[in-house]
PDB file of C-alpha atoms in Angstrom:
ATOM      1  CA  MET A   1    -181.806 234.884 -89.925  1.00 51.00           C
ATOM      2  CA  GLY A   2    -181.769 233.182 -86.587  1.00 55.00           C
ATOM      3  CA  LYS A   3    -180.005 234.615 -83.604  1.00 59.00           C
ATOM      4  CA  GLY A   4    -176.227 234.081 -83.728  1.00 56.00           C
ATOM      5  CA  MET A   5    -176.180 232.955 -87.369  1.00 54.00           C
ATOM      6  CA  ARG A   6    -174.252 234.568 -90.163  1.00 61.00           C
ATOM      7  CA  ALA A   7    -175.208 234.681 -93.796  1.00 61.00           C
ATOM      8  CA  GLY A   8    -174.042 231.640 -95.762  1.00 60.00           C
ATOM      9  CA  ARG A   9    -173.607 229.402 -92.737  1.00 61.00           C
ATOM     10  CA  LYS A  10    -175.680 226.381 -91.964  1.00 59.00           C
ATOM     11  CA  PRO A  11    -176.688 225.377 -88.476  1.00 55.00           C
ATOM     12  CA  SER A  12    -174.152 223.053 -86.861  1.00 57.00           C
ATOM     13  CA  ALA A  13    -176.674 220.558 -85.529  1.00 55.00           C
ATOM     14  CA  GLY A  14    -175.680 217.054 -86.571  1.00 66.00           C
ATOM     15  CA  LYS A  15    -172.044 217.869 -87.340  1.00 75.00           C
ATOM     16  CA  ALA A  16    -170.817 215.866 -84.356  1.00 74.00           C
ATOM     17  CA  GLY A  17    -172.727 212.808 -85.560  1.00 80.00           C
ATOM     18  CA  ASN A  18    -171.325 213.160 -89.075  1.00 89.00           C
ATOM     19  CA  MET A  19    -167.793 213.582 -87.732  1.00 89.00           C
ATOM     20  CA  GLN A  20    -168.139 210.434 -85.611  1.00 90.00           C
ATOM     21  CA  LYS A  21    -169.480 208.523 -88.609  1.00 90.00           C
ATOM     22  CA  GLN A  22    -166.611 209.743 -90.803  1.00 89.00           C
ATOM     23  CA  LEU A  23    -164.069 208.881 -88.103  1.00 90.00           C
ATOM     24  CA  ALA A  24    -165.518 205.367 -87.838  1.00 90.00           C
ATOM     25  CA  GLN A  25    -165.299 204.994 -91.630  1.00 88.00           C
ATOM     26  CA  VAL A  26    -161.674 206.148 -91.648  1.00 88.00           C
ATOM     27  CA  GLN A  27    -160.796 203.747 -88.829  1.00 91.00           C
ATOM     28  CA  ALA A  28    -162.487 200.872 -90.664  1.00 90.00           C
ATOM     29  CA  MET A  29    -160.570 201.730 -93.848  1.00 89.00           C
ATOM     30  CA  GLN A  30    -157.303 201.860 -91.867  1.00 91.00           C
ATOM     31  CA  ALA A  31    -158.015 198.392 -90.479  1.00 92.00           C
ATOM     32  CA  ARG A  32    -158.746 197.072 -93.986  1.00 91.00           C
ATOM     33  CA  MET A  33    -155.551 198.678 -95.283  1.00 92.00           C
ATOM     34  CA  GLN A  34    -153.525 197.094 -92.463  1.00 92.00           C
ATOM     35  CA  GLN A  35    -155.010 193.689 -93.289  1.00 92.00           C
ATOM     36  CA  ALA A  36    -154.282 194.231 -96.990  1.00 92.00           C
ATOM     37  CA  GLN A  37    -150.680 195.158 -96.179  1.00 92.00           C
ATOM     38  CA  GLU A  38    -150.275 191.955 -94.177  1.00 93.00           C
ATOM     39  CA  THR A  39    -151.753 189.955 -97.062  1.00 92.00           C
ATOM     40  CA  ILE A  40    -149.366 191.620 -99.522  1.00 93.00           C
ATOM     41  CA  GLU A  41    -146.308 191.024 -97.336  1.00 93.00           C
ATOM     42  CA  ALA A  42    -147.188 187.323 -96.954  1.00 94.00           C
ATOM     43  CA  GLN A  43    -147.197 186.809-100.739  1.00 94.00           C
ATOM     44  CA  GLU A  44    -144.333 185.050-102.474  1.00 96.00           C
ATOM     45  CA  ILE A  45    -143.943 185.647-106.197  1.00 95.00           C
ATOM     46  CA  GLU A  46    -141.786 183.472-108.425  1.00 96.00           C
ATOM     47  CA  THR A  47    -140.865 184.561-111.943  1.00 96.00           C
ATOM     48  CA  SER A  48    -138.360 183.485-114.549  1.00 96.00           C
ATOM     49  CA  ALA A  49    -136.500 184.769-117.571  1.00 95.00           C
ATOM     50  CA  GLY A  50    -134.744 183.181-120.499  1.00 94.00           C
ATOM     51  CA  GLY A  51    -137.307 180.430-120.869  1.00 94.00           C
ATOM     52  CA  GLY A  52    -136.881 179.381-117.249  1.00 95.00           C
ATOM     53  CA  ALA A  53    -133.083 179.548-117.278  1.00 95.00           C
ATOM     54  CA  VAL A  54    -133.190 182.019-114.375  1.00 96.00           C
ATOM     55  CA  SER A  55    -135.884 181.915-111.684  1.00 97.00           C
ATOM     56  CA  VAL A  56    -136.303 184.286-108.761  1.00 97.00           C
ATOM     57  CA  LYS A  57    -138.600 184.448-105.771  1.00 97.00           C
ATOM     58  CA  VAL A  58    -139.495 187.661-103.942  1.00 96.00           C
ATOM     59  CA  ASN A  59    -141.944 188.399-101.171  1.00 95.00           C
ATOM     60  CA  GLY A  60    -144.535 191.149-100.846  1.00 94.00           C
ATOM     61  CA  LYS A  61    -142.001 193.284 -98.997  1.00 94.00           C
ATOM     62  CA  LYS A  62    -139.950 193.298-102.233  1.00 93.00           C
ATOM     63  CA  GLU A  63    -137.213 191.218-100.655  1.00 95.00           C
ATOM     64  CA  LEU A  64    -135.340 188.814-102.923  1.00 95.00           C
ATOM     65  CA  LEU A  65    -135.670 185.355-101.376  1.00 96.00           C
ATOM     66  CA  LYS A  66    -134.127 183.043-103.950  1.00 96.00           C
ATOM     67  CA  ILE A  67    -132.284 182.974-107.277  1.00 96.00           C
ATOM     68  CA  GLU A  68    -132.151 179.719-109.186  1.00 96.00           C
ATOM     69  CA  LEU A  69    -129.929 179.242-112.242  1.00 96.00           C
ATOM     70  CA  LYS A  70    -130.040 176.312-114.619  1.00 95.00           C
ATOM     71  CA  PRO A  71    -126.487 175.015-115.183  1.00 93.00           C
ATOM     72  CA  GLU A  72    -126.676 175.512-118.949  1.00 91.00           C
ATOM     73  CA  VAL A  73    -127.176 179.271-118.526  1.00 90.00           C
ATOM     74  CA  VAL A  74    -123.881 179.660-116.687  1.00 92.00           C
ATOM     75  CA  ASP A  75    -121.412 180.504-119.435  1.00 91.00           C
ATOM     76  CA  PRO A  76    -118.192 182.085-118.168  1.00 91.00           C
ATOM     77  CA  ASP A  77    -117.751 183.702-121.566  1.00 93.00           C
ATOM     78  CA  ASP A  78    -121.157 185.419-121.413  1.00 93.00           C
ATOM     79  CA  ILE A  79    -121.608 186.777-117.894  1.00 93.00           C
ATOM     80  CA  GLU A  80    -123.520 189.798-119.242  1.00 95.00           C
ATOM     81  CA  MET A  81    -126.349 187.602-120.546  1.00 93.00           C
ATOM     82  CA  LEU A  82    -126.705 185.935-117.139  1.00 94.00           C
ATOM     83  CA  GLN A  83    -126.746 189.315-115.418  1.00 94.00           C
ATOM     84  CA  ASP A  84    -129.413 190.571-117.836  1.00 95.00           C
ATOM     85  CA  LEU A  85    -131.577 187.492-117.220  1.00 95.00           C
ATOM     86  CA  ILE A  86    -131.345 187.938-113.458  1.00 96.00           C
ATOM     87  CA  ILE A  87    -132.276 191.614-113.723  1.00 96.00           C
ATOM     88  CA  ALA A  88    -135.205 190.804-116.017  1.00 96.00           C
ATOM     89  CA  ALA A  89    -136.540 188.137-113.657  1.00 96.00           C
ATOM     90  CA  VAL A  90    -136.200 190.347-110.565  1.00 97.00           C
ATOM     91  CA  ASN A  91    -137.828 193.324-112.306  1.00 96.00           C
ATOM     92  CA  GLU A  92    -140.769 191.167-113.390  1.00 96.00           C
ATOM     93  CA  ALA A  93    -141.219 189.877-109.847  1.00 96.00           C
ATOM     94  CA  MET A  94    -141.203 193.427-108.468  1.00 96.00           C
ATOM     95  CA  ARG A  95    -143.734 194.503-111.105  1.00 96.00           C
ATOM     96  CA  GLN A  96    -146.004 191.668-110.003  1.00 95.00           C
ATOM     97  CA  VAL A  97    -145.656 192.720-106.347  1.00 95.00           C
ATOM     98  CA  ASP A  98    -146.732 196.235-107.379  1.00 94.00           C
ATOM     99  CA  GLU A  99    -149.781 194.830-109.197  1.00 94.00           C
ATOM    100  CA  ILE A 100    -150.761 192.757-106.157  1.00 93.00           C
ATOM    101  CA  SER A 101    -150.286 195.776-103.881  1.00 91.00           C
ATOM    102  CA  GLU A 102    -152.462 198.005-106.062  1.00 91.00           C
ATOM    103  CA  SER A 103    -155.171 195.355-106.247  1.00 91.00           C
ATOM    104  CA  GLU A 104    -155.223 194.595-102.516  1.00 89.00           C
ATOM    105  CA  MET A 105    -155.092 198.248-101.469  1.00 87.00           C
ATOM    106  CA  GLY A 106    -157.795 199.072-104.024  1.00 87.00           C
ATOM    107  CA  LYS A 107    -160.038 196.526-102.327  1.00 87.00           C
ATOM    108  CA  ALA A 108    -159.200 197.937 -98.892  1.00 85.00           C
ATOM    109  CA  THR A 109    -159.918 201.544 -99.830  1.00 82.00           C
ATOM    110  CA  GLY A 110    -163.011 200.787-101.863  1.00 80.00           C
ATOM    111  CA  GLY A 111    -161.326 201.949-105.056  1.00 70.00           C
ATOM    112  CA  ILE A 112    -160.392 205.349-103.626  1.00 69.00           C
ATOM    113  CA  ASN A 113    -157.026 206.398-105.039  1.00 62.00           C
ATOM    114  CA  ILE A 114    -154.822 207.738-102.250  1.00 60.00           C
ATOM    115  CA  PRO A 115    -151.756 209.412-103.820  1.00 61.00           C
ATOM    116  CA  GLY A 116    -148.468 207.975-102.595  1.00 59.00           C
ATOM    117  CA  LEU A 117    -150.122 204.945-100.996  1.00 53.00           C
ATOM    118  CA  PHE A 118    -148.675 202.342-103.381  1.00 51.00           C
TER     119      PHE A 118
END
């Protein structure tokens, strides 16, 4: 063994270069993730329920932007159905935002799954 080396250890030559390369890769991935987040947040998703009786629009930040109701769906004797249609439309829009987020972040990270990221 060489002077100053312990069994099972490799020489440290080149570690600094590898660390710099890894740091550059991480920084590049962070930049791609930031761009993907901006792309996601700029999205607007419109979905409907009840054959188009209720339409909603949300953005990539999962903010509800608009609810549109067709007059024929507004029945004062059946408020529960209207509430259910609104919930269904909003939930579908949020599901679509999640799909877009997973897709965009997957592109940004090169398919690496980072737990808790989406």
